[in-house]
Amino acid sequence: MMQETTKAYIAGFLDGDGSIMFQLIERKGYIYKYQIRSSVCFYQDSNHKEGLKWIRDKIGFGYIRDRNDGVSDYTVVGPERVEWLLKMVEPYVVFKAEHVKVALKLLNAMKENRKPSPGQFLELAKLVDSFAILNYSKKKKNNAANVKEHLNSKGLIPP
């Protein structure tokens, strides 16, 4: 059982040096061509990554990687793990409270549509797009329009 002060510390770290992300990842062999990837990342200068190791040890899963720009990140991936983490920090986040609220709604929609129809998958892709707007994402290359184009090309939804 994690102490409440530890949960609050992790929430504060997420507020300041973290991000919640949903991405449409292109996957060969997937019927809809894309997978929705959910993740939470914490960032720190590589010279001070001990704090990331501490958070990872407290959470118990995820991975740390050293980037080429002198920054390390600790990443938790997957809807179940991301949901667990967000529910844990939800009472304590301040700056990212809206992000957590919307992310939990999106994760719930994904859970309710584990085997979505083409139309349901397109709606989930639109939710991913709306989350990217919340994050001020500028580098997003895959979006709901790409999903719609693919689904149309396969005759899975009407044009």
Short mmCIF file of C-alpha atoms in Angstrom, two decimals, residues 40-110:
data_model
loop_
_atom_site.label_atom_id
_atom_site.label_comp_id
_atom_site.label_asym_id
_atom_site.label_seq_id
_atom_site.Cartn_x
_atom_site.Cartn_y
_atom_site.Cartn_z
CA VAL A 40 2.11 8.41 -18.91
CA CYS A 41 5.65 9.82 -19.00
CA PHE A 42 7.77 11.58 -16.40
CA TYR A 43 10.82 13.56 -17.56
CA GLN A 44 14.06 14.54 -15.82
CA ASP A 45 17.57 15.61 -16.72
CA SER A 46 19.60 12.41 -17.12
CA ASN A 47 22.05 13.63 -14.48
CA HIS A 48 19.21 13.54 -11.94
CA LYS A 49 17.27 10.44 -12.99
CA GLU A 50 17.40 8.88 -9.51
CA GLY A 51 14.02 10.50 -8.87
CA LEU A 52 12.60 8.64 -11.86
CA LYS A 53 13.99 5.38 -10.50
CA TRP A 54 12.36 6.13 -7.14
CA ILE A 55 8.97 6.73 -8.81
CA ARG A 56 9.33 3.55 -10.88
CA ASP A 57 10.15 1.59 -7.73
CA LYS A 58 7.07 2.99 -5.99
CA ILE A 59 4.78 2.28 -8.96
CA GLY A 60 6.31 -1.11 -9.68
CA PHE A 61 6.23 -1.15 -13.48
CA GLY A 62 7.22 0.86 -16.54
CA TYR A 63 10.62 1.59 -17.99
CA ILE A 64 13.26 4.32 -17.93
CA ARG A 65 15.16 5.34 -21.02
CA ASP A 66 17.96 7.84 -21.61
CA ARG A 67 17.33 10.04 -24.63
CA ASN A 68 20.04 11.60 -26.81
CA ASP A 69 19.14 15.12 -25.65
CA GLY A 70 20.28 14.61 -22.04
CA VAL A 71 16.79 13.89 -20.75
CA SER A 72 15.60 10.62 -19.26
CA ASP A 73 12.00 9.53 -19.22
CA TYR A 74 10.08 7.05 -17.16
CA THR A 75 7.14 5.66 -19.12
CA VAL A 76 4.12 3.61 -18.16
CA VAL A 77 2.28 2.12 -21.16
CA GLY A 78 -0.99 0.29 -21.57
CA PRO A 79 -4.59 1.08 -20.73
CA GLU A 80 -4.84 -0.93 -17.49
CA ARG A 81 -1.58 0.39 -16.02
CA VAL A 82 -2.24 3.96 -17.17
CA GLU A 83 -5.74 3.84 -15.68
CA TRP A 84 -4.39 2.52 -12.37
CA LEU A 85 -1.77 5.28 -12.23
CA LEU A 86 -4.20 8.06 -13.15
CA LYS A 87 -6.76 6.93 -10.58
CA MET A 88 -3.99 6.89 -7.97
CA VAL A 89 -2.91 10.49 -8.65
CA GLU A 90 -6.36 11.90 -9.52
CA PRO A 91 -7.13 13.32 -6.05
CA TYR A 92 -3.81 15.21 -6.00
CA VAL A 93 -3.18 16.59 -9.49
CA VAL A 94 -3.74 20.31 -9.97
CA PHE A 95 -2.47 21.50 -13.35
CA LYS A 96 -3.32 18.28 -15.16
CA ALA A 97 -6.66 17.61 -13.43
CA GLU A 98 -8.57 18.09 -16.69
CA HIS A 99 -6.10 15.84 -18.54
CA VAL A 100 -6.63 13.07 -15.98
CA LYS A 101 -10.41 13.43 -16.12
CA VAL A 102 -10.54 13.28 -19.93
CA ALA A 103 -7.94 10.47 -20.06
CA LEU A 104 -10.00 8.33 -17.68
CA LYS A 105 -13.09 8.90 -19.85
CA LEU A 106 -11.14 7.88 -22.96
CA LEU A 107 -9.75 4.79 -21.22
CA ASN A 108 -13.27 3.87 -20.14
CA ALA A 109 -14.54 4.27 -23.73
CA MET A 110 -11.70 2.00 -24.90
#
